[in-house]
Tab-separated table of C-alpha atoms in Angstrom:
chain	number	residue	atom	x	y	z
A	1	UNK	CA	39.143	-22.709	-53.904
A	2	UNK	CA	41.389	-19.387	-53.505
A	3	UNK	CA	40.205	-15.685	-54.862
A	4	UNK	CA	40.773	-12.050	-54.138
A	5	UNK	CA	38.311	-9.657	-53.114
A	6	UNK	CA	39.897	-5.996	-53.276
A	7	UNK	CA	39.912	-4.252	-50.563
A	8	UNK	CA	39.342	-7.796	-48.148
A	9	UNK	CA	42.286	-10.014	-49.844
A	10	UNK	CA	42.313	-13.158	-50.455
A	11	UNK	CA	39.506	-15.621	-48.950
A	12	UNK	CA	40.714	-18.954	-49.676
A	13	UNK	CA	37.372	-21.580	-49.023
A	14	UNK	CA	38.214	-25.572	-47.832
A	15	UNK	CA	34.510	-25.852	-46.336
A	16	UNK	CA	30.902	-25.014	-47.160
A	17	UNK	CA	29.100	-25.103	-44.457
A	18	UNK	CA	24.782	-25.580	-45.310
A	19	UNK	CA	21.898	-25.318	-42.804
A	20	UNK	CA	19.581	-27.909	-43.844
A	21	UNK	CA	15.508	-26.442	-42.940
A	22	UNK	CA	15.168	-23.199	-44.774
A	23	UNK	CA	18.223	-23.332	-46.693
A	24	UNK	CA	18.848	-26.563	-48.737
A	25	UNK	CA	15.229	-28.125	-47.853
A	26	UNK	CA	11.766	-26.539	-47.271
A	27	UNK	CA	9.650	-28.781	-45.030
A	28	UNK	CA	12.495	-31.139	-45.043
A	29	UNK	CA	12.745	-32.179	-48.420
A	30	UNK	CA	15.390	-31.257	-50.528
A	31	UNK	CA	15.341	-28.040	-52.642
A	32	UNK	CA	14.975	-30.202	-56.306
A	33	UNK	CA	18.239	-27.815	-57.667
A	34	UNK	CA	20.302	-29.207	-54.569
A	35	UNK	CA	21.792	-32.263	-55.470
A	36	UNK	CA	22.841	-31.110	-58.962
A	37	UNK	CA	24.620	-28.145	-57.361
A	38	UNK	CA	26.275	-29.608	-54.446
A	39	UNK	CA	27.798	-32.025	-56.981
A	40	UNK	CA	29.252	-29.207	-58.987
A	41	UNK	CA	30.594	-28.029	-55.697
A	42	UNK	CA	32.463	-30.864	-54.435
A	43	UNK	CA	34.361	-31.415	-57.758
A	44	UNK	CA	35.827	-27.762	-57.173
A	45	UNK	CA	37.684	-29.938	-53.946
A	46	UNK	CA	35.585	-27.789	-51.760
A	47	UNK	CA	34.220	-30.162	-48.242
A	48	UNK	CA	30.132	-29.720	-48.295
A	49	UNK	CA	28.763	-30.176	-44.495
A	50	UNK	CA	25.269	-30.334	-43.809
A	51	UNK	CA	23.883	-29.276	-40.403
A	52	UNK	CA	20.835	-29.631	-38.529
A	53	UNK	CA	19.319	-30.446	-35.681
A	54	UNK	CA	16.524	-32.722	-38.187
A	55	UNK	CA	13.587	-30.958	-37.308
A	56	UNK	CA	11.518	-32.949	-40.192
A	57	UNK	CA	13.719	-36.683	-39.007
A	58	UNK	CA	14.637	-37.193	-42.609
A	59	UNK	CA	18.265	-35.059	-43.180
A	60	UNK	CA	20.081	-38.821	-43.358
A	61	UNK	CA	17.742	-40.280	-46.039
A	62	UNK	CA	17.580	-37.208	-48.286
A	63	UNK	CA	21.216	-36.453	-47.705
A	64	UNK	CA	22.374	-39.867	-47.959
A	65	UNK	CA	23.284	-39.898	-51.952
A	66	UNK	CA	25.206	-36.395	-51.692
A	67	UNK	CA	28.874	-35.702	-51.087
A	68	UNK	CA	28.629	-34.401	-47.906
A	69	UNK	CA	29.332	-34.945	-44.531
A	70	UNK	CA	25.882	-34.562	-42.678
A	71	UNK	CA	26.356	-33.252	-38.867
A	72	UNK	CA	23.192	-34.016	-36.576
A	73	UNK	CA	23.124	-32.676	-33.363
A	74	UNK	CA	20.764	-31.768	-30.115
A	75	UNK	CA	18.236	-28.720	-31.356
A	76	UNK	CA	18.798	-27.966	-27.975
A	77	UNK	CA	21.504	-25.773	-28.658
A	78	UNK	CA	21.781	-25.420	-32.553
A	79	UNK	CA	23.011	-21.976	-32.605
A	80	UNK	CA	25.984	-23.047	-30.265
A	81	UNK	CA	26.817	-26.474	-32.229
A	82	UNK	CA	27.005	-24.733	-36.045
A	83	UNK	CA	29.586	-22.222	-34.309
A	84	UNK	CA	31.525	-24.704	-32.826
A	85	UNK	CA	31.987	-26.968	-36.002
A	86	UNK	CA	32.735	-24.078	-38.399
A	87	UNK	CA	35.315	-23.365	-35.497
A	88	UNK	CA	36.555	-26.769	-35.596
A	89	UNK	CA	37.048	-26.501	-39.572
A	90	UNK	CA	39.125	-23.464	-38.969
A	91	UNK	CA	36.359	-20.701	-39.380
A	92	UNK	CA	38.088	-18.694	-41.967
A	93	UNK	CA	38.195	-20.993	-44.753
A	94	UNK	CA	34.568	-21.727	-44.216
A	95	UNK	CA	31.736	-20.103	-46.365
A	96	UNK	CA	28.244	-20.830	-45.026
A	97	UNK	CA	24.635	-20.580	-46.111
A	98	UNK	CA	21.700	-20.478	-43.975
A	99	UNK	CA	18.580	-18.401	-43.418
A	100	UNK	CA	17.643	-19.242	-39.529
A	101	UNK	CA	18.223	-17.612	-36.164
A	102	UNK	CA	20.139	-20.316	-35.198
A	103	UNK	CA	22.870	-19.511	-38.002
A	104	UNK	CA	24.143	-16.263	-36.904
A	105	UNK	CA	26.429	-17.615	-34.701
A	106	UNK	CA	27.973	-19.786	-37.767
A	107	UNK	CA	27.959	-16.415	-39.584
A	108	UNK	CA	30.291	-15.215	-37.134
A	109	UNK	CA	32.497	-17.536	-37.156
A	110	UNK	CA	33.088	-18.518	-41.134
A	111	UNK	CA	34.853	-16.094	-43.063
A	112	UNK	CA	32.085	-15.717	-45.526
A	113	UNK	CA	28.442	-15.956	-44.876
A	114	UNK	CA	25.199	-16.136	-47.340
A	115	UNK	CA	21.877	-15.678	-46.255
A	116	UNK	CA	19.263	-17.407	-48.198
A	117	UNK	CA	15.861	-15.876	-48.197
A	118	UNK	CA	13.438	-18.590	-49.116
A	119	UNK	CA	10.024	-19.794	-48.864
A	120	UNK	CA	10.651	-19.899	-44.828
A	121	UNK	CA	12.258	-16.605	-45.294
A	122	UNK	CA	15.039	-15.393	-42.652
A	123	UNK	CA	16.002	-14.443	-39.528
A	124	UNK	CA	16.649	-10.695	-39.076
A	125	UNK	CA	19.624	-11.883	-36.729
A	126	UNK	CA	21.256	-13.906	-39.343
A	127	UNK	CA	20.227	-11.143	-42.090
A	128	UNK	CA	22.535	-8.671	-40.647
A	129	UNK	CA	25.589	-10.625	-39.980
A	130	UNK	CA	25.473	-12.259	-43.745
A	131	UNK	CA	28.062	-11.171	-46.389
A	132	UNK	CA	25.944	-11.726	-49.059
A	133	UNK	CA	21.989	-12.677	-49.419
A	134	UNK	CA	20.053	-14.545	-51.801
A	135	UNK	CA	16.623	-14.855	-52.552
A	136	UNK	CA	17.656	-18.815	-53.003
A	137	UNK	CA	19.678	-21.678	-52.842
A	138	UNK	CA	20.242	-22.021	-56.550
A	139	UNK	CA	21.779	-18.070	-56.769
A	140	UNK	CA	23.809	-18.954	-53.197
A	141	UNK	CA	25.073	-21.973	-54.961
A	142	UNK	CA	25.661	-19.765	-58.213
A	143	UNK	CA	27.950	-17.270	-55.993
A	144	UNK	CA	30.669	-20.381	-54.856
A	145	UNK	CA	30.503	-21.985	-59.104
A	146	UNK	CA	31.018	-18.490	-60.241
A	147	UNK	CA	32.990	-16.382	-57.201
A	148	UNK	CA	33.174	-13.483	-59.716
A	149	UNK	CA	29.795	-12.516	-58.908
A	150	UNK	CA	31.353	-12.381	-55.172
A	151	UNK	CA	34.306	-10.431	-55.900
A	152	UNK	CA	32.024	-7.776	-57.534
A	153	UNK	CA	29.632	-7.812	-54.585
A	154	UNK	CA	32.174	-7.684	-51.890
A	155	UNK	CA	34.627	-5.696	-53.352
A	156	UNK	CA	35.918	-2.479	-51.514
């Protein structure tokens, strides 16, 4: 998915990269909008990855119907673990969605970042480094099906 934002150029995405707690669950269940949306994603040929530490032990049995690739790791070092996989995808073709502290490292490193404001609300040091924020998943999601609302954000 390819589109030009005067003033930053072209931002071409190949990965969306979704915090689980907070941002695509609350109290680890999925958001009940989720599913329908991530489908609509992944037949734009975008890659959907899922990450979380699994706070709640559930992220593999509520993610396990979805197109995505679901990424588990220690909680021990979240923060450092979301960085390093957007990294690993190639940062710059990533757009990512979270709402925790442990995301503004992944904000850093993916060319596009969304924070979601939710029922767990977010954390002032992912706030700052978003692109964009939402007051939910479904208008996050909205942003990637229809990037014109984006480009007239973001614009210069």
């Amino acid at each position: 998915m390819k589109f030009e934002i005067p003033g930053r150029g072209e931002l071409e995405i190949r990965h969306l990269l979704l915090d689980y707690n907070g941002t695509i669950a609350c109290d680890g269940e999925l958001i009940p909008v989720v599913a329908e949306k991530i489908q609509a994603i992944h037949e734009l040929d975008v890659k959907i990855h899922v990450l979380t530490a699994d706070t709640h032990g559930n992220a593999r049995a509520q993610c396990g119907r979805l197109p995505v690739a679901l990424q588990i790791f220690d909680r021990s070092d979240a923060a450092g673990s979301k960085a390093k996989i957007a990294e690993k995808l190639g940062g710059e073709t990533c757009l990512c969605v979270g709402n925790g502290a442990n995301d503004g490292e992944m904000f850093a490193a993916c060319g596009l970042a969304v924070a979601v404001i939710g029922k767990e609300g977010c954390a002032v040091e992912s706030l700052v480094k978003a692109d964009l924020v939402c007051t939910n998943i479904e208008d996050a999601f909205d942003l990637i099906l229809k990037p014109k609302r984006m480009v007239a954000s973001l614009r210069g």
